[in-house]
């Protein structure tokens, strides 16, 4: 019997991630998912549903794979480690049986299912408590923003995918065909516009979906569509920039684990350690001794920091250790000075930013530069603000073309290992050229042989077997 595409994905499948590791970092209590047996009777049930949607995000995709897909697939990191699925992503040899591809598909659709449970059932709950302080609409807005984010990831990773916005009932609903990319973006924008209109304005807990999250995502969506709408990008960036956020004074405060939910954070995961509900195992697989870690910073990124004289952001982003005594080899680096990602330091507690203000400010600079030939000058003011925080002088860009490359570089150095780089290269049509120019530490070309056909993930074979309509 064929399994339904929209069935609840078992959390145990995430163990594919580290199947060849020496230690099992996923040996933990499964994340509780909200299933269809929840009684949709009152305000308490509605709160349980939205909490379940948030809790469902503490899975492999949002903890770690977002970085593998955004940085290892780019020029920021090599796969490191010993996992064949990660090697394929790094070397652009991904096929439909890749375990990471399957689990990411499952994770994102499981998250969407949780959102659809809310959006289908919460409007029908008859409980006056949901009308207090507009709570019903806030819950619906939070679920809409979350669903939009999941589809934004799906469409950027796979392109055309099934667009499921309700709980399937029977027949063809269980085996949906792929929707067009335009239709998916239309749904994303609709969800985010509802979210921006109805979500809470702010929250001390930066894991909650607010107007700021919705506006930031709208800016990124309009910049990513096949035909960017730079006027709307600018408008939504302004809504975020004027929405009460501010850059933290010290760049390293973002990563020292002592400044969580800070003024720069728009949306960050809320990890609390294994003693709480949400532990973050990612730092354990990025840095440490005893075995080769994953997502190794590239020679090219290290050189980019050095060429810019960017010592502050490099120190916050990359840590070098002597690991000569360890019994593993590496094709890219001398083990006497071996790099590790340094943005995630407190094992099981480090938060990761899905959205922060510097990202949106640089996107605003990009919009200004694209809206007019002379916009580069206004863009430079924003770029220089970001650079000044880390002790760098003004950008040397002097026209629209040079400013494009300056912003691209600034985004890379500012946002390294935050899962953005690959998607920046994709949306600016720079992925093929940049990746095919990559060299190792000795200057030899890495021969990625990237083509446009390799820019998107294939639909997982397991999904094709269950649902032939996605071929």
CSV table of C-alpha atoms in Angstrom, one decimal:
chain,number,residue,atom,x,y,z
A,1,UNK,CA,0.0,0.0,0.0
A,2,UNK,CA,1.4,3.4,-0.9
A,3,UNK,CA,2.1,5.8,1.9
A,4,UNK,CA,0.5,9.1,1.9
A,5,UNK,CA,2.7,12.1,1.1
A,6,UNK,CA,1.2,14.0,4.0
A,7,UNK,CA,1.6,11.4,6.7
A,8,UNK,CA,3.4,12.4,9.8
A,9,UNK,CA,7.1,11.8,9.3
A,10,UNK,CA,8.8,9.7,11.9
A,11,UNK,CA,11.5,11.6,13.7
A,12,UNK,CA,13.6,8.5,13.7
A,13,UNK,CA,14.4,9.0,10.1
A,14,UNK,CA,16.8,11.9,11.0
A,15,UNK,CA,19.3,9.4,12.1
A,16,UNK,CA,20.4,9.1,8.4
A,17,UNK,CA,22.4,12.3,9.0
A,18,UNK,CA,25.2,10.8,10.9
A,19,UNK,CA,24.9,7.2,10.1
A,20,UNK,CA,28.6,6.8,9.6
A,21,UNK,CA,29.8,8.9,12.6
A,22,UNK,CA,31.7,7.4,15.5
A,23,UNK,CA,29.1,8.7,18.0
A,24,UNK,CA,25.4,9.0,17.7
A,25,UNK,CA,24.6,12.6,18.4
A,26,UNK,CA,20.9,12.0,17.6
A,27,UNK,CA,20.3,9.5,20.4
A,28,UNK,CA,17.6,11.6,22.1
A,29,UNK,CA,14.0,11.6,22.9
A,30,UNK,CA,12.0,12.2,19.7
A,31,UNK,CA,10.5,15.6,19.2
A,32,UNK,CA,6.8,15.6,20.0
A,33,UNK,CA,4.6,16.3,17.0
A,34,UNK,CA,1.0,17.4,17.0
A,35,UNK,CA,-1.1,14.8,15.3
A,36,UNK,CA,-4.7,14.8,14.0
A,37,UNK,CA,-5.9,13.2,17.3
A,38,UNK,CA,-5.7,16.5,19.1
A,39,UNK,CA,-9.1,17.7,20.2
A,40,UNK,CA,-9.8,21.0,18.5
A,41,UNK,CA,-12.2,22.1,21.2
A,42,UNK,CA,-10.9,25.2,23.0
A,43,UNK,CA,-8.2,27.9,23.3
A,44,UNK,CA,-5.9,25.5,25.1
A,45,UNK,CA,-6.0,23.2,22.1
A,46,UNK,CA,-5.2,26.1,19.8
A,47,UNK,CA,-2.2,27.0,22.0
A,48,UNK,CA,-1.1,23.4,21.9
A,49,UNK,CA,-1.3,23.3,18.2
A,50,UNK,CA,0.9,26.4,17.6
A,51,UNK,CA,3.4,25.2,20.2
A,52,UNK,CA,3.5,21.9,18.4
A,53,UNK,CA,4.4,23.8,15.2
A,54,UNK,CA,7.2,25.5,16.9
A,55,UNK,CA,8.5,22.4,18.6
A,56,UNK,CA,8.4,20.5,15.3
A,57,UNK,CA,11.1,22.8,14.0
A,58,UNK,CA,13.7,21.3,16.4
A,59,UNK,CA,14.7,18.7,13.8
A,60,UNK,CA,17.7,18.0,11.6
A,61,UNK,CA,16.7,20.5,8.9
A,62,UNK,CA,16.5,23.6,11.1
A,63,UNK,CA,19.3,22.6,13.5
A,64,UNK,CA,21.9,21.7,11.0
A,65,UNK,CA,20.9,20.9,7.4
A,66,UNK,CA,20.0,24.6,6.7
A,67,UNK,CA,23.7,25.3,7.1
A,68,UNK,CA,24.9,22.3,5.0
A,69,UNK,CA,22.5,23.4,2.2
A,70,UNK,CA,23.4,27.1,2.5
A,71,UNK,CA,27.1,26.9,3.2
A,72,UNK,CA,28.6,23.5,2.2
A,73,UNK,CA,26.8,23.8,-1.1
A,74,UNK,CA,28.5,27.1,-1.6
A,75,UNK,CA,32.0,28.3,-1.4
A,76,UNK,CA,31.9,28.8,2.3
A,77,UNK,CA,32.5,25.2,3.5
A,78,UNK,CA,33.6,21.8,2.5
A,79,UNK,CA,31.6,18.8,3.7
A,80,UNK,CA,34.2,17.6,6.2
A,81,UNK,CA,33.3,14.5,8.3
A,82,UNK,CA,32.7,11.1,6.7
A,83,UNK,CA,29.1,11.2,5.5
A,84,UNK,CA,28.5,10.3,1.8
A,85,UNK,CA,25.3,12.3,1.6
A,86,UNK,CA,27.2,15.4,2.7
A,87,UNK,CA,29.9,14.7,0.2
A,88,UNK,CA,27.4,14.6,-2.6
A,89,UNK,CA,26.0,18.0,-1.6
A,90,UNK,CA,29.5,19.4,-1.4
A,91,UNK,CA,30.6,18.0,-4.8
A,92,UNK,CA,27.4,18.6,-6.8
A,93,UNK,CA,26.8,14.9,-7.3
A,94,UNK,CA,23.5,14.7,-5.4
A,95,UNK,CA,21.0,12.1,-6.7
A,96,UNK,CA,17.5,11.2,-5.7
A,97,UNK,CA,18.5,8.6,-3.1
A,98,UNK,CA,20.5,11.1,-1.1
A,99,UNK,CA,19.5,10.7,2.6
A,100,UNK,CA,19.8,14.4,3.4
A,101,UNK,CA,17.5,15.3,0.5
A,102,UNK,CA,14.9,12.9,1.7
A,103,UNK,CA,15.0,13.9,5.3
A,104,UNK,CA,14.8,17.6,4.4
A,105,UNK,CA,11.8,17.0,2.2
A,106,UNK,CA,10.1,15.1,5.0
A,107,UNK,CA,11.0,17.6,7.7
A,108,UNK,CA,9.7,20.6,5.8
A,109,UNK,CA,6.4,18.9,4.8
A,110,UNK,CA,6.0,17.7,8.3
A,111,UNK,CA,6.3,21.3,9.5
A,112,UNK,CA,3.8,22.3,6.9
A,113,UNK,CA,1.4,19.7,8.0
A,114,UNK,CA,1.6,21.1,11.6
A,115,UNK,CA,0.8,24.6,10.2
A,116,UNK,CA,-2.1,23.3,8.1
A,117,UNK,CA,-3.6,21.6,11.2
A,118,UNK,CA,-3.7,25.1,12.8
A,119,UNK,CA,-5.0,27.0,9.8
A,120,UNK,CA,-7.7,24.4,9.1
A,121,UNK,CA,-9.0,24.0,12.7
A,122,UNK,CA,-8.3,27.1,14.8
A,123,UNK,CA,-10.8,29.2,12.8
A,124,UNK,CA,-13.6,26.8,13.9
A,125,UNK,CA,-12.8,26.6,17.6
A,126,UNK,CA,-15.6,28.3,19.6
A,127,UNK,CA,-13.9,29.7,22.6
A,128,UNK,CA,-14.2,33.4,23.6
A,129,UNK,CA,-10.7,33.2,25.1
A,130,UNK,CA,-9.4,33.2,21.5
A,131,UNK,CA,-10.9,36.7,21.0
A,132,UNK,CA,-9.0,38.2,23.9
A,133,UNK,CA,-6.2,40.5,22.5
A,134,UNK,CA,-6.8,39.1,19.0
A,135,UNK,CA,-5.2,35.8,20.0
A,136,UNK,CA,-7.0,33.7,17.4
A,137,UNK,CA,-5.7,35.8,14.5
A,138,UNK,CA,-2.2,35.9,16.1
A,139,UNK,CA,-2.1,32.1,16.2
A,140,UNK,CA,-3.2,32.0,12.5
A,141,UNK,CA,-0.7,34.6,11.6
A,142,UNK,CA,2.1,32.7,13.3
A,143,UNK,CA,1.2,29.5,11.5
A,144,UNK,CA,0.9,31.3,8.2
A,145,UNK,CA,4.4,32.8,8.6
A,146,UNK,CA,5.9,29.4,9.5
A,147,UNK,CA,4.2,27.8,6.5
A,148,UNK,CA,5.5,30.5,4.2
A,149,UNK,CA,9.0,29.9,5.5
A,150,UNK,CA,8.8,26.2,4.9
A,151,UNK,CA,7.6,26.7,1.3
A,152,UNK,CA,10.3,29.3,0.8
A,153,UNK,CA,12.9,26.7,1.6
A,154,UNK,CA,11.2,24.1,-0.5
A,155,UNK,CA,11.0,26.3,-3.6
A,156,UNK,CA,14.6,27.4,-3.3
A,157,UNK,CA,15.9,23.9,-2.9
A,158,UNK,CA,13.7,22.0,-5.3
A,159,UNK,CA,11.8,24.5,-7.5
A,160,UNK,CA,8.4,23.1,-8.4
A,161,UNK,CA,7.0,21.0,-5.5
A,162,UNK,CA,3.5,20.0,-4.3
A,163,UNK,CA,1.6,22.9,-2.8
A,164,UNK,CA,-0.4,21.5,0.1
A,165,UNK,CA,-2.5,24.0,2.1
A,166,UNK,CA,-5.1,21.8,3.7
A,167,UNK,CA,-5.4,18.5,5.5
A,168,UNK,CA,-5.8,15.9,2.7
A,169,UNK,CA,-9.1,14.0,2.8
A,170,UNK,CA,-9.0,11.3,0.2
A,171,UNK,CA,-8.2,10.4,-3.4
A,172,UNK,CA,-6.0,12.8,-5.3
A,173,UNK,CA,-5.4,14.9,-2.2
A,174,UNK,CA,-3.1,12.3,-1.0
A,175,UNK,CA,-1.0,12.3,-4.2
A,176,UNK,CA,-0.7,16.0,-5.2
A,177,UNK,CA,1.1,17.0,-8.4
A,178,UNK,CA,3.8,19.7,-8.4
A,179,UNK,CA,2.7,23.3,-8.4
A,180,UNK,CA,4.4,25.9,-10.5
A,181,UNK,CA,7.1,28.0,-8.9
A,182,UNK,CA,5.0,31.1,-9.4
A,183,UNK,CA,2.0,29.5,-7.6
A,184,UNK,CA,4.2,28.6,-4.7
A,185,UNK,CA,5.6,32.1,-4.4
A,186,UNK,CA,2.0,33.5,-4.6
A,187,UNK,CA,1.0,31.3,-1.7
A,188,UNK,CA,4.1,32.3,0.3
A,189,UNK,CA,3.4,36.0,-0.2
A,190,UNK,CA,-0.3,35.6,0.7
A,191,UNK,CA,0.7,33.8,3.9
A,192,UNK,CA,3.3,36.4,4.8
A,193,UNK,CA,1.0,39.4,4.1
A,194,UNK,CA,-1.6,37.8,6.4
A,195,UNK,CA,1.1,37.3,9.0
A,196,UNK,CA,2.4,40.9,8.7
A,197,UNK,CA,-1.2,42.2,9.2
A,198,UNK,CA,-2.1,40.0,12.2
A,199,UNK,CA,1.0,38.8,14.1
A,200,UNK,CA,2.3,40.4,17.3
A,201,UNK,CA,4.4,43.5,16.6
A,202,UNK,CA,7.3,42.4,18.8
A,203,UNK,CA,8.1,39.6,21.3
A,204,UNK,CA,10.9,39.3,23.9
A,205,UNK,CA,11.1,35.6,22.7
A,206,UNK,CA,12.7,35.9,19.3
A,207,UNK,CA,11.4,32.4,18.4
A,208,UNK,CA,7.9,33.7,18.0
A,209,UNK,CA,6.6,34.8,14.6
A,210,UNK,CA,6.1,38.5,14.6
A,211,UNK,CA,5.4,41.3,12.1
A,212,UNK,CA,9.2,41.8,11.9
A,213,UNK,CA,9.7,38.1,10.8
A,214,UNK,CA,6.9,38.4,8.2
A,215,UNK,CA,8.3,41.7,6.8
A,216,UNK,CA,11.9,40.3,6.7
A,217,UNK,CA,10.7,37.2,4.8
A,218,UNK,CA,8.7,39.3,2.4
A,219,UNK,CA,11.8,41.3,1.6
A,220,UNK,CA,13.8,38.1,1.0
A,221,UNK,CA,11.0,36.6,-1.1
A,222,UNK,CA,10.7,39.6,-3.4
A,223,UNK,CA,14.5,39.6,-3.9
A,224,UNK,CA,14.5,35.9,-4.7
A,225,UNK,CA,11.7,35.6,-7.2
A,226,UNK,CA,12.8,35.0,-10.8
A,227,UNK,CA,12.0,38.7,-11.5
A,228,UNK,CA,12.9,40.5,-8.3
A,229,UNK,CA,10.7,43.4,-7.2
A,230,UNK,CA,13.3,45.8,-5.7
A,231,UNK,CA,10.8,48.4,-4.8
A,232,UNK,CA,8.9,46.0,-2.6
A,233,UNK,CA,12.2,44.6,-1.2
A,234,UNK,CA,13.1,48.2,-0.2
A,235,UNK,CA,9.7,48.8,1.4
A,236,UNK,CA,9.7,45.6,3.5
A,237,UNK,CA,13.3,46.2,4.5
A,238,UNK,CA,12.3,49.6,5.7
A,239,UNK,CA,9.5,48.1,7.7
A,240,UNK,CA,12.1,45.9,9.5
A,241,UNK,CA,14.8,48.5,9.9
A,242,UNK,CA,12.2,50.9,11.4
A,243,UNK,CA,10.6,48.2,13.5
A,244,UNK,CA,12.6,48.6,16.7
A,245,UNK,CA,15.7,46.4,15.8
A,246,UNK,CA,19.3,47.6,16.1
A,247,UNK,CA,22.7,46.2,15.5
A,248,UNK,CA,24.5,44.9,18.6
A,249,UNK,CA,27.6,47.0,19.3
A,250,UNK,CA,30.1,44.1,19.3
A,251,UNK,CA,29.9,41.5,16.5
A,252,UNK,CA,31.0,38.7,18.8
A,253,UNK,CA,28.1,39.3,21.1
A,254,UNK,CA,26.0,37.5,18.4
A,255,UNK,CA,27.9,34.3,19.1
A,256,UNK,CA,29.1,34.3,22.7
A,257,UNK,CA,25.8,32.7,24.0
A,258,UNK,CA,25.4,35.5,26.5
A,259,UNK,CA,23.3,37.8,24.4
A,260,UNK,CA,20.4,35.7,23.2
A,261,UNK,CA,17.3,37.4,21.9
A,262,UNK,CA,19.3,40.5,21.4
A,263,UNK,CA,18.3,43.7,19.6
A,264,UNK,CA,19.6,42.5,16.2
A,265,UNK,CA,17.7,39.2,16.3
A,266,UNK,CA,14.6,39.1,14.2
A,267,UNK,CA,14.1,35.3,14.5
A,268,UNK,CA,16.4,32.8,16.3
A,269,UNK,CA,15.9,29.3,17.4
A,270,UNK,CA,15.4,29.0,21.2
A,271,UNK,CA,17.8,26.2,22.4
A,272,UNK,CA,17.9,25.5,26.1
A,273,UNK,CA,20.1,22.4,26.5
A,274,UNK,CA,19.4,18.8,26.9
A,275,UNK,CA,17.9,19.5,30.4
A,276,UNK,CA,15.2,21.5,28.7
A,277,UNK,CA,12.9,20.8,25.7
A,278,UNK,CA,15.3,21.9,22.9
A,279,UNK,CA,18.9,20.9,22.9
A,280,UNK,CA,21.2,21.9,20.0
A,281,UNK,CA,23.5,19.1,19.0
A,282,UNK,CA,25.0,21.0,16.0
A,283,UNK,CA,28.1,22.4,17.9
A,284,UNK,CA,29.2,18.9,18.7
A,285,UNK,CA,29.5,18.0,15.0
A,286,UNK,CA,31.2,21.2,14.0
A,287,UNK,CA,34.1,21.5,16.4
A,288,UNK,CA,35.8,19.3,18.8
A,289,UNK,CA,38.5,16.5,19.1
A,290,UNK,CA,38.6,12.8,18.6
A,291,UNK,CA,37.1,12.6,15.1
A,292,UNK,CA,36.8,14.7,12.0
A,293,UNK,CA,34.0,17.3,12.2
A,294,UNK,CA,31.6,18.5,9.5
A,295,UNK,CA,31.2,21.7,7.5
A,296,UNK,CA,34.9,22.7,7.4
A,297,UNK,CA,35.5,26.3,6.4
A,298,UNK,CA,37.0,26.7,2.9
A,299,UNK,CA,40.4,28.0,2.0
A,300,UNK,CA,38.6,30.5,-0.2
A,301,UNK,CA,36.5,31.9,2.7
A,302,UNK,CA,39.5,32.2,4.9
A,303,UNK,CA,41.4,34.1,2.2
A,304,UNK,CA,38.4,36.4,1.6
A,305,UNK,CA,38.5,37.4,5.3
A,306,UNK,CA,42.2,38.0,5.1
A,307,UNK,CA,42.1,39.9,1.8
A,308,UNK,CA,39.6,42.2,3.4
A,309,UNK,CA,41.6,42.6,6.6
A,310,UNK,CA,38.5,41.4,8.4
A,311,UNK,CA,40.1,40.0,11.5
A,312,UNK,CA,37.1,40.5,13.8
A,313,UNK,CA,34.5,38.6,11.8
A,314,UNK,CA,37.1,35.9,10.9
A,315,UNK,CA,37.8,35.3,14.5
A,316,UNK,CA,34.1,35.0,15.3
A,317,UNK,CA,33.5,32.7,12.4
A,318,UNK,CA,36.5,30.4,12.2
A,319,UNK,CA,38.6,28.8,14.9
A,320,UNK,CA,41.9,27.1,14.1
A,321,UNK,CA,43.2,24.1,16.1
A,322,UNK,CA,46.3,21.8,15.8
A,323,UNK,CA,44.9,18.3,15.2
A,324,UNK,CA,48.0,16.6,13.9
A,325,UNK,CA,47.8,13.9,16.5
A,326,UNK,CA,44.3,12.8,15.4
A,327,UNK,CA,44.0,9.8,13.1
A,328,UNK,CA,42.1,11.2,10.1
A,329,UNK,CA,43.1,12.9,6.9
A,330,UNK,CA,42.0,16.0,5.0
A,331,UNK,CA,42.4,16.9,1.4
A,332,UNK,CA,42.1,20.7,1.8
A,333,UNK,CA,43.9,21.8,5.0
A,334,UNK,CA,47.1,21.2,7.0
A,335,UNK,CA,46.1,19.6,10.2
A,336,UNK,CA,48.6,21.8,12.2
A,337,UNK,CA,46.2,24.7,11.7
A,338,UNK,CA,42.8,23.2,10.9
A,339,UNK,CA,39.7,25.4,10.8
A,340,UNK,CA,36.4,24.9,12.5
A,341,UNK,CA,33.2,26.9,12.5
A,342,UNK,CA,33.2,29.2,15.5
A,343,UNK,CA,29.8,30.7,15.5
A,344,UNK,CA,28.3,27.9,17.5
A,345,UNK,CA,30.2,27.4,20.7
A,346,UNK,CA,28.1,26.4,23.7
A,347,UNK,CA,27.4,22.7,23.1
A,348,UNK,CA,23.6,22.0,23.2
A,349,UNK,CA,22.7,25.7,23.8
A,350,UNK,CA,23.9,27.8,21.0
A,351,UNK,CA,21.1,29.6,19.2
A,352,UNK,CA,21.2,30.1,15.4
A,353,UNK,CA,19.8,33.1,13.7
A,354,UNK,CA,17.3,32.5,10.9
A,355,UNK,CA,16.9,36.2,10.4
A,356,UNK,CA,18.9,39.1,11.8
A,357,UNK,CA,19.0,42.8,11.1
A,358,UNK,CA,22.4,42.9,9.3
A,359,UNK,CA,21.0,40.6,6.7
A,360,UNK,CA,18.0,42.9,6.0
A,361,UNK,CA,20.2,46.0,6.0
A,362,UNK,CA,22.4,44.6,3.3
A,363,UNK,CA,19.4,43.5,1.4
A,364,UNK,CA,18.1,47.1,1.6
A,365,UNK,CA,21.5,48.2,0.2
A,366,UNK,CA,21.1,45.8,-2.6
A,367,UNK,CA,17.6,47.1,-3.4
A,368,UNK,CA,18.9,50.7,-3.5
A,369,UNK,CA,21.7,49.7,-5.8
A,370,UNK,CA,19.3,48.0,-8.2
A,371,UNK,CA,16.6,50.6,-8.2
A,372,UNK,CA,18.8,53.2,-9.9
A,373,UNK,CA,22.2,53.6,-11.5
A,374,UNK,CA,23.1,56.2,-8.8
A,375,UNK,CA,21.7,54.1,-5.9
A,376,UNK,CA,25.1,52.7,-5.2
A,377,UNK,CA,26.0,55.8,-3.2
A,378,UNK,CA,23.0,55.4,-0.8
A,379,UNK,CA,23.8,51.7,-0.7
A,380,UNK,CA,27.4,52.5,0.4
A,381,UNK,CA,26.1,54.2,3.5
A,382,UNK,CA,24.5,51.0,4.7
A,383,UNK,CA,27.4,48.8,3.7
A,384,UNK,CA,29.7,51.1,5.6
A,385,UNK,CA,27.6,50.9,8.7
A,386,UNK,CA,28.0,47.1,8.7
A,387,UNK,CA,31.7,47.4,8.0
A,388,UNK,CA,32.3,50.0,10.7
A,389,UNK,CA,31.0,47.7,13.4
A,390,UNK,CA,33.9,45.4,12.7
A,391,UNK,CA,36.6,48.1,12.3
A,392,UNK,CA,36.7,48.1,8.5
A,393,UNK,CA,37.0,51.2,6.4
A,394,UNK,CA,34.5,52.4,3.8
A,395,UNK,CA,33.7,50.2,0.7
A,396,UNK,CA,35.7,51.0,-2.4
A,397,UNK,CA,32.8,50.5,-4.7
A,398,UNK,CA,32.2,53.5,-7.0
A,399,UNK,CA,29.4,52.4,-9.3
A,400,UNK,CA,26.4,50.1,-9.6
A,401,UNK,CA,28.4,47.1,-10.9
A,402,UNK,CA,31.2,47.3,-8.3
A,403,UNK,CA,28.6,47.8,-5.6
A,404,UNK,CA,26.8,44.6,-6.6
A,405,UNK,CA,30.1,42.7,-5.9
A,406,UNK,CA,30.8,44.7,-2.8
A,407,UNK,CA,27.4,43.8,-1.3
A,408,UNK,CA,27.8,40.1,-2.3
A,409,UNK,CA,31.2,40.0,-0.5
A,410,UNK,CA,29.8,41.9,2.5
A,411,UNK,CA,26.9,39.4,2.8
A,412,UNK,CA,29.3,36.5,2.6
A,413,UNK,CA,31.7,37.8,5.3
A,414,UNK,CA,28.9,39.0,7.6
A,415,UNK,CA,26.6,36.0,7.3
A,416,UNK,CA,29.0,33.1,6.9
A,417,UNK,CA,27.7,29.8,8.2
A,418,UNK,CA,24.2,31.2,8.7
A,419,UNK,CA,22.8,29.3,5.8
A,420,UNK,CA,22.5,32.3,3.3
A,421,UNK,CA,25.4,32.1,0.9
A,422,UNK,CA,24.2,29.5,-1.5
A,423,UNK,CA,20.8,31.1,-1.8
A,424,UNK,CA,22.4,34.5,-2.4
A,425,UNK,CA,24.5,33.0,-5.3
A,426,UNK,CA,21.3,31.4,-6.7
A,427,UNK,CA,19.1,34.4,-6.7
A,428,UNK,CA,21.8,36.6,-8.3
A,429,UNK,CA,22.6,34.0,-11.0
A,430,UNK,CA,26.2,33.8,-9.8
A,431,UNK,CA,26.3,30.2,-8.5
A,432,UNK,CA,27.7,28.5,-11.6
A,433,UNK,CA,30.4,31.1,-12.2
A,434,UNK,CA,31.5,31.3,-8.5
A,435,UNK,CA,31.5,27.6,-7.9
A,436,UNK,CA,33.4,26.7,-11.1
A,437,UNK,CA,36.1,29.2,-10.2
A,438,UNK,CA,36.8,27.6,-6.8
A,439,UNK,CA,40.3,26.5,-6.0
A,440,UNK,CA,42.1,24.7,-3.2
A,441,UNK,CA,44.7,26.2,-0.9
A,442,UNK,CA,47.4,25.7,-3.5
A,443,UNK,CA,45.3,27.4,-6.2
A,444,UNK,CA,44.3,24.3,-8.1
A,445,UNK,CA,40.8,24.3,-9.5
A,446,UNK,CA,38.4,22.1,-7.6
A,447,UNK,CA,36.5,21.1,-10.8
A,448,UNK,CA,33.0,21.2,-9.4
A,449,UNK,CA,31.7,21.3,-13.0
A,450,UNK,CA,28.5,23.0,-11.9
A,451,UNK,CA,25.7,23.4,-14.5
A,452,UNK,CA,22.2,24.9,-14.2
A,453,UNK,CA,20.9,21.3,-14.0
A,454,UNK,CA,22.7,20.8,-10.7
A,455,UNK,CA,21.4,23.9,-9.0
A,456,UNK,CA,18.3,22.3,-7.5
A,457,UNK,CA,17.9,19.1,-5.5
A,458,UNK,CA,16.2,16.2,-7.2
A,459,UNK,CA,12.8,15.0,-5.8
A,460,UNK,CA,13.6,12.2,-3.4
A,461,UNK,CA,13.2,8.7,-5.0
A,462,UNK,CA,11.3,7.6,-1.9
A,463,UNK,CA,8.7,10.3,-2.6
A,464,UNK,CA,8.5,9.5,-6.3
A,465,UNK,CA,7.8,5.9,-5.3
A,466,UNK,CA,5.0,6.9,-3.0
A,467,UNK,CA,3.6,9.7,-5.3
A,468,UNK,CA,4.2,9.3,-9.0
A,469,UNK,CA,2.6,12.7,-9.6
A,470,UNK,CA,5.8,14.4,-8.4
A,471,UNK,CA,8.0,12.9,-11.2
